[in-house]
């Protein structure tokens, strides 16, 4: 991936002839399809910043009191999970991620909601708009918290993650 994550409006799971892929919408309006899973794509986002995916997820989970569907928090972008499709097979990924700073408006419909972005793009989402707004609140809280930690540097991150005996030494 050659783009900066803050230039991504959303990335969602996408079916192709070759299987699961990721559809990405950029600020420029360009859409790209990447042949990898959502999980692999999110790990690549973290790796761009040399962030340990498991450690940051553990920290986020502890802070917001939730184990699944965690926001992806990076130094210059926060992505919130949103249900974007129904699974064809039980193991299909159904959640995509939207850039929190690009959300302009959320319109609640009868059985779904639409997300309007600052650039004018619209994403149809499944589930409850009310529940998604709660995710925005949680993501805002953890984003502010992590931004303050990143400003203090790596030593503070080590303290907050409570890393003990990282190398397995006695």
PDB file of C-alpha atoms in Angstrom:
ATOM      1  CA  UNK A   1       0.000   0.000   0.000  1.00  0.00           C
ATOM      2  CA  UNK A   2       1.470   3.331  -1.059  1.00  0.00           C
ATOM      3  CA  UNK A   3      -1.083   5.711   0.396  1.00  0.00           C
ATOM      4  CA  UNK A   4      -1.146   7.453   3.734  1.00  0.00           C
ATOM      5  CA  UNK A   5      -3.954   6.059   5.933  1.00  0.00           C
ATOM      6  CA  UNK A   6      -5.402   9.524   6.620  1.00  0.00           C
ATOM      7  CA  UNK A   7      -6.142   9.706   2.859  1.00  0.00           C
ATOM      8  CA  UNK A   8      -8.447   6.679   3.134  1.00  0.00           C
ATOM      9  CA  UNK A   9     -12.148   7.426   3.577  1.00  0.00           C
ATOM     10  CA  UNK A  10     -13.140   3.806   4.110  1.00  0.00           C
ATOM     11  CA  UNK A  11     -12.092   0.243   3.439  1.00  0.00           C
ATOM     12  CA  UNK A  12     -14.670  -2.528   3.299  1.00  0.00           C
ATOM     13  CA  UNK A  13     -14.746  -6.261   2.518  1.00  0.00           C
ATOM     14  CA  UNK A  14     -15.485  -6.916  -1.129  1.00  0.00           C
ATOM     15  CA  UNK A  15     -16.247 -10.089  -3.073  1.00  0.00           C
ATOM     16  CA  UNK A  16     -14.272 -10.699  -6.272  1.00  0.00           C
ATOM     17  CA  UNK A  17     -13.937 -13.721  -8.556  1.00  0.00           C
ATOM     18  CA  UNK A  18     -10.738 -14.622  -6.695  1.00  0.00           C
ATOM     19  CA  UNK A  19     -12.375 -14.442  -3.263  1.00  0.00           C
ATOM     20  CA  UNK A  20     -12.377 -11.863  -0.495  1.00  0.00           C
ATOM     21  CA  UNK A  21     -10.737  -8.535  -1.180  1.00  0.00           C
ATOM     22  CA  UNK A  22     -10.787  -5.026   0.250  1.00  0.00           C
ATOM     23  CA  UNK A  23     -12.403  -2.069  -1.507  1.00  0.00           C
ATOM     24  CA  UNK A  24     -10.737   1.210  -0.566  1.00  0.00           C
ATOM     25  CA  UNK A  25     -12.100   4.702  -1.220  1.00  0.00           C
ATOM     26  CA  UNK A  26      -9.514   7.501  -1.117  1.00  0.00           C
ATOM     27  CA  UNK A  27      -9.998  11.245  -0.592  1.00  0.00           C
ATOM     28  CA  UNK A  28      -9.196  11.737  -4.279  1.00  0.00           C
ATOM     29  CA  UNK A  29     -12.348   9.764  -5.129  1.00  0.00           C
ATOM     30  CA  UNK A  30     -10.291   6.871  -6.463  1.00  0.00           C
ATOM     31  CA  UNK A  31     -11.418   3.358  -5.559  1.00  0.00           C
ATOM     32  CA  UNK A  32      -9.003   0.446  -5.404  1.00  0.00           C
ATOM     33  CA  UNK A  33      -9.529  -3.249  -4.845  1.00  0.00           C
ATOM     34  CA  UNK A  34      -6.773  -5.005  -2.907  1.00  0.00           C
ATOM     35  CA  UNK A  35      -6.671  -8.822  -2.971  1.00  0.00           C
ATOM     36  CA  UNK A  36      -6.343  -9.475   0.768  1.00  0.00           C
ATOM     37  CA  UNK A  37      -8.568  -9.874   3.791  1.00  0.00           C
ATOM     38  CA  UNK A  38      -9.707  -7.015   6.020  1.00  0.00           C
ATOM     39  CA  UNK A  39      -7.642  -8.516   8.848  1.00  0.00           C
ATOM     40  CA  UNK A  40      -4.444  -8.509   6.749  1.00  0.00           C
ATOM     41  CA  UNK A  41      -5.141  -4.988   5.544  1.00  0.00           C
ATOM     42  CA  UNK A  42      -5.597  -3.635   9.086  1.00  0.00           C
ATOM     43  CA  UNK A  43      -2.354  -5.325  10.167  1.00  0.00           C
ATOM     44  CA  UNK A  44      -0.584  -3.597   7.274  1.00  0.00           C
ATOM     45  CA  UNK A  45      -1.958  -0.243   8.441  1.00  0.00           C
ATOM     46  CA  UNK A  46      -0.459  -0.803  11.885  1.00  0.00           C
ATOM     47  CA  UNK A  47       2.822  -1.983  10.373  1.00  0.00           C
ATOM     48  CA  UNK A  48       3.170   1.300   8.444  1.00  0.00           C
ATOM     49  CA  UNK A  49       3.706   2.958  11.830  1.00  0.00           C
ATOM     50  CA  UNK A  50       5.708   0.091  13.359  1.00  0.00           C
ATOM     51  CA  UNK A  51       2.884  -0.469  15.847  1.00  0.00           C
ATOM     52  CA  UNK A  52       2.470  -3.920  17.371  1.00  0.00           C
ATOM     53  CA  UNK A  53      -1.058  -4.877  16.353  1.00  0.00           C
ATOM     54  CA  UNK A  54      -1.684  -7.224  19.287  1.00  0.00           C
ATOM     55  CA  UNK A  55      -0.315  -4.822  21.914  1.00  0.00           C
ATOM     56  CA  UNK A  56      -2.356  -1.845  20.706  1.00  0.00           C
ATOM     57  CA  UNK A  57      -5.525  -3.951  20.444  1.00  0.00           C
ATOM     58  CA  UNK A  58      -5.003  -5.143  24.012  1.00  0.00           C
ATOM     59  CA  UNK A  59      -4.555  -1.567  25.215  1.00  0.00           C
ATOM     60  CA  UNK A  60      -7.643  -0.363  23.330  1.00  0.00           C
ATOM     61  CA  UNK A  61      -9.679  -3.309  24.602  1.00  0.00           C
ATOM     62  CA  UNK A  62      -8.737  -2.588  28.211  1.00  0.00           C
ATOM     63  CA  UNK A  63      -9.502   1.108  27.871  1.00  0.00           C
ATOM     64  CA  UNK A  64     -12.925   0.820  26.275  1.00  0.00           C
ATOM     65  CA  UNK A  65     -13.977  -2.442  27.927  1.00  0.00           C
ATOM     66  CA  UNK A  66     -14.728  -4.243  24.691  1.00  0.00           C
ATOM     67  CA  UNK A  67     -12.973  -7.235  23.107  1.00  0.00           C
ATOM     68  CA  UNK A  68     -14.310  -7.299  19.565  1.00  0.00           C
ATOM     69  CA  UNK A  69     -14.909  -4.772  16.820  1.00  0.00           C
ATOM     70  CA  UNK A  70     -12.238  -2.421  18.087  1.00  0.00           C
ATOM     71  CA  UNK A  71     -11.415   0.804  16.288  1.00  0.00           C
ATOM     72  CA  UNK A  72      -8.114   0.975  14.415  1.00  0.00           C
ATOM     73  CA  UNK A  73      -6.289   3.903  15.987  1.00  0.00           C
ATOM     74  CA  UNK A  74      -3.221   5.270  14.197  1.00  0.00           C
ATOM     75  CA  UNK A  75      -1.228   8.439  14.852  1.00  0.00           C
ATOM     76  CA  UNK A  76      -2.990  10.314  12.035  1.00  0.00           C
ATOM     77  CA  UNK A  77      -6.278   8.433  11.500  1.00  0.00           C
ATOM     78  CA  UNK A  78      -8.895   6.444  13.399  1.00  0.00           C
ATOM     79  CA  UNK A  79     -11.039   3.857  11.645  1.00  0.00           C
ATOM     80  CA  UNK A  80     -14.332   2.683  13.153  1.00  0.00           C
ATOM     81  CA  UNK A  81     -15.828  -0.734  12.349  1.00  0.00           C
ATOM     82  CA  UNK A  82     -19.187  -0.776  10.600  1.00  0.00           C
ATOM     83  CA  UNK A  83     -21.264  -3.628   9.211  1.00  0.00           C
ATOM     84  CA  UNK A  84     -21.356  -3.214   5.442  1.00  0.00           C
ATOM     85  CA  UNK A  85     -22.644  -6.501   4.048  1.00  0.00           C
ATOM     86  CA  UNK A  86     -24.323  -9.802   4.840  1.00  0.00           C
ATOM     87  CA  UNK A  87     -22.132 -12.880   4.822  1.00  0.00           C
ATOM     88  CA  UNK A  88     -22.628 -15.425   2.071  1.00  0.00           C
ATOM     89  CA  UNK A  89     -20.683 -18.000   4.093  1.00  0.00           C
ATOM     90  CA  UNK A  90     -20.599 -17.974   7.905  1.00  0.00           C
ATOM     91  CA  UNK A  91     -16.882 -17.053   8.042  1.00  0.00           C
ATOM     92  CA  UNK A  92     -17.078 -14.125   5.589  1.00  0.00           C
ATOM     93  CA  UNK A  93     -15.972 -10.779   6.988  1.00  0.00           C
ATOM     94  CA  UNK A  94     -18.902  -8.372   7.176  1.00  0.00           C
ATOM     95  CA  UNK A  95     -17.349  -5.351   8.884  1.00  0.00           C
ATOM     96  CA  UNK A  96     -15.491  -2.603   7.094  1.00  0.00           C
ATOM     97  CA  UNK A  97     -13.851   0.480   8.586  1.00  0.00           C
ATOM     98  CA  UNK A  98     -14.547   4.166   8.078  1.00  0.00           C
ATOM     99  CA  UNK A  99     -12.211   7.076   8.782  1.00  0.00           C
ATOM    100  CA  UNK A 100     -13.759   8.856  11.756  1.00  0.00           C
ATOM    101  CA  UNK A 101     -12.563  12.303  10.628  1.00  0.00           C
ATOM    102  CA  UNK A 102     -14.271  11.939   7.234  1.00  0.00           C
ATOM    103  CA  UNK A 103     -17.805  11.260   8.516  1.00  0.00           C
ATOM    104  CA  UNK A 104     -20.131  14.159   7.785  1.00  0.00           C
ATOM    105  CA  UNK A 105     -23.613  12.817   8.522  1.00  0.00           C
ATOM    106  CA  UNK A 106     -25.387   9.604   9.470  1.00  0.00           C
ATOM    107  CA  UNK A 107     -28.909   9.084   8.137  1.00  0.00           C
ATOM    108  CA  UNK A 108     -30.975   6.441   9.910  1.00  0.00           C
ATOM    109  CA  UNK A 109     -33.271   4.457   7.590  1.00  0.00           C
ATOM    110  CA  UNK A 110     -35.820   1.763   8.441  1.00  0.00           C
ATOM    111  CA  UNK A 111     -33.560  -1.277   8.289  1.00  0.00           C
ATOM    112  CA  UNK A 112     -30.119   0.282   7.737  1.00  0.00           C
ATOM    113  CA  UNK A 113     -28.312   3.604   7.780  1.00  0.00           C
ATOM    114  CA  UNK A 114     -26.359   5.676   5.294  1.00  0.00           C
ATOM    115  CA  UNK A 115     -23.110   7.373   6.073  1.00  0.00           C
ATOM    116  CA  UNK A 116     -22.351  10.557   4.163  1.00  0.00           C
ATOM    117  CA  UNK A 117     -18.704  11.597   4.025  1.00  0.00           C
ATOM    118  CA  UNK A 118     -17.197  15.065   3.683  1.00  0.00           C
ATOM    119  CA  UNK A 119     -16.252  14.350   0.054  1.00  0.00           C
ATOM    120  CA  UNK A 120     -19.884  13.535  -0.810  1.00  0.00           C
ATOM    121  CA  UNK A 121     -19.484   9.748  -0.964  1.00  0.00           C
ATOM    122  CA  UNK A 122     -22.194   7.603   0.614  1.00  0.00           C
ATOM    123  CA  UNK A 123     -21.796   4.183   2.241  1.00  0.00           C
ATOM    124  CA  UNK A 124     -24.814   1.980   2.972  1.00  0.00           C
ATOM    125  CA  UNK A 125     -24.404   0.250   6.324  1.00  0.00           C
ATOM    126  CA  UNK A 126     -26.302  -2.499   8.098  1.00  0.00           C
ATOM    127  CA  UNK A 127     -27.297  -2.340  11.727  1.00  0.00           C
ATOM    128  CA  UNK A 128     -28.265   0.493  13.993  1.00  0.00           C
ATOM    129  CA  UNK A 129     -27.140   4.096  13.535  1.00  0.00           C
ATOM    130  CA  UNK A 130     -27.580   4.601  17.279  1.00  0.00           C
ATOM    131  CA  UNK A 131     -25.127   1.792  18.040  1.00  0.00           C
ATOM    132  CA  UNK A 132     -22.652   3.122  15.466  1.00  0.00           C
ATOM    133  CA  UNK A 133     -22.774   6.567  17.099  1.00  0.00           C
ATOM    134  CA  UNK A 134     -21.753   4.901  20.369  1.00  0.00           C
ATOM    135  CA  UNK A 135     -18.769   3.437  18.524  1.00  0.00           C
ATOM    136  CA  UNK A 136     -17.826   6.933  17.386  1.00  0.00           C
ATOM    137  CA  UNK A 137     -17.872   8.119  21.002  1.00  0.00           C
ATOM    138  CA  UNK A 138     -15.675   5.219  22.176  1.00  0.00           C
ATOM    139  CA  UNK A 139     -13.287   5.751  19.264  1.00  0.00           C
ATOM    140  CA  UNK A 140     -13.020   9.473  20.096  1.00  0.00           C
ATOM    141  CA  UNK A 141     -12.150   8.710  23.704  1.00  0.00           C
ATOM    142  CA  UNK A 142      -9.465   6.143  22.859  1.00  0.00           C
ATOM    143  CA  UNK A 143      -8.074   8.324  20.051  1.00  0.00           C
ATOM    144  CA  UNK A 144      -7.620  11.283  22.405  1.00  0.00           C
ATOM    145  CA  UNK A 145      -6.010   9.001  24.973  1.00  0.00           C
ATOM    146  CA  UNK A 146      -3.564   7.403  22.505  1.00  0.00           C
ATOM    147  CA  UNK A 147      -2.699  10.746  20.913  1.00  0.00           C
ATOM    148  CA  UNK A 148      -1.644  12.051  24.318  1.00  0.00           C
ATOM    149  CA  UNK A 149       0.466   8.937  24.887  1.00  0.00           C
ATOM    150  CA  UNK A 150       2.138   9.180  21.474  1.00  0.00           C
ATOM    151  CA  UNK A 151       3.040  12.781  22.212  1.00  0.00           C
ATOM    152  CA  UNK A 152       4.816  11.617  25.380  1.00  0.00           C
ATOM    153  CA  UNK A 153       6.867   9.017  23.524  1.00  0.00           C
ATOM    154  CA  UNK A 154       7.669   5.328  23.631  1.00  0.00           C
ATOM    155  CA  UNK A 155       8.452   5.113  27.361  1.00  0.00           C
ATOM    156  CA  UNK A 156       4.929   6.151  28.261  1.00  0.00           C
ATOM    157  CA  UNK A 157       3.496   3.605  25.816  1.00  0.00           C
ATOM    158  CA  UNK A 158       5.549   0.888  27.494  1.00  0.00           C
ATOM    159  CA  UNK A 159       4.166   1.906  30.890  1.00  0.00           C
ATOM    160  CA  UNK A 160       0.577   1.992  29.655  1.00  0.00           C
ATOM    161  CA  UNK A 161       0.790  -1.396  27.944  1.00  0.00           C
ATOM    162  CA  UNK A 162       2.173  -2.876  31.170  1.00  0.00           C
ATOM    163  CA  UNK A 163       4.782  -4.833  29.254  1.00  0.00           C
ATOM    164  CA  UNK A 164       6.437  -7.210  31.643  1.00  0.00           C
ATOM    165  CA  UNK A 165       9.408  -9.353  30.708  1.00  0.00           C
ATOM    166  CA  UNK A 166       8.995  -8.721  26.976  1.00  0.00           C
ATOM    167  CA  UNK A 167      11.808 -11.059  26.024  1.00  0.00           C
ATOM    168  CA  UNK A 168      10.810 -13.915  28.321  1.00  0.00           C
ATOM    169  CA  UNK A 169      13.932 -13.568  30.425  1.00  0.00           C
ATOM    170  CA  UNK A 170      13.959 -14.609  34.069  1.00  0.00           C
TER     171      UNK A 170
END
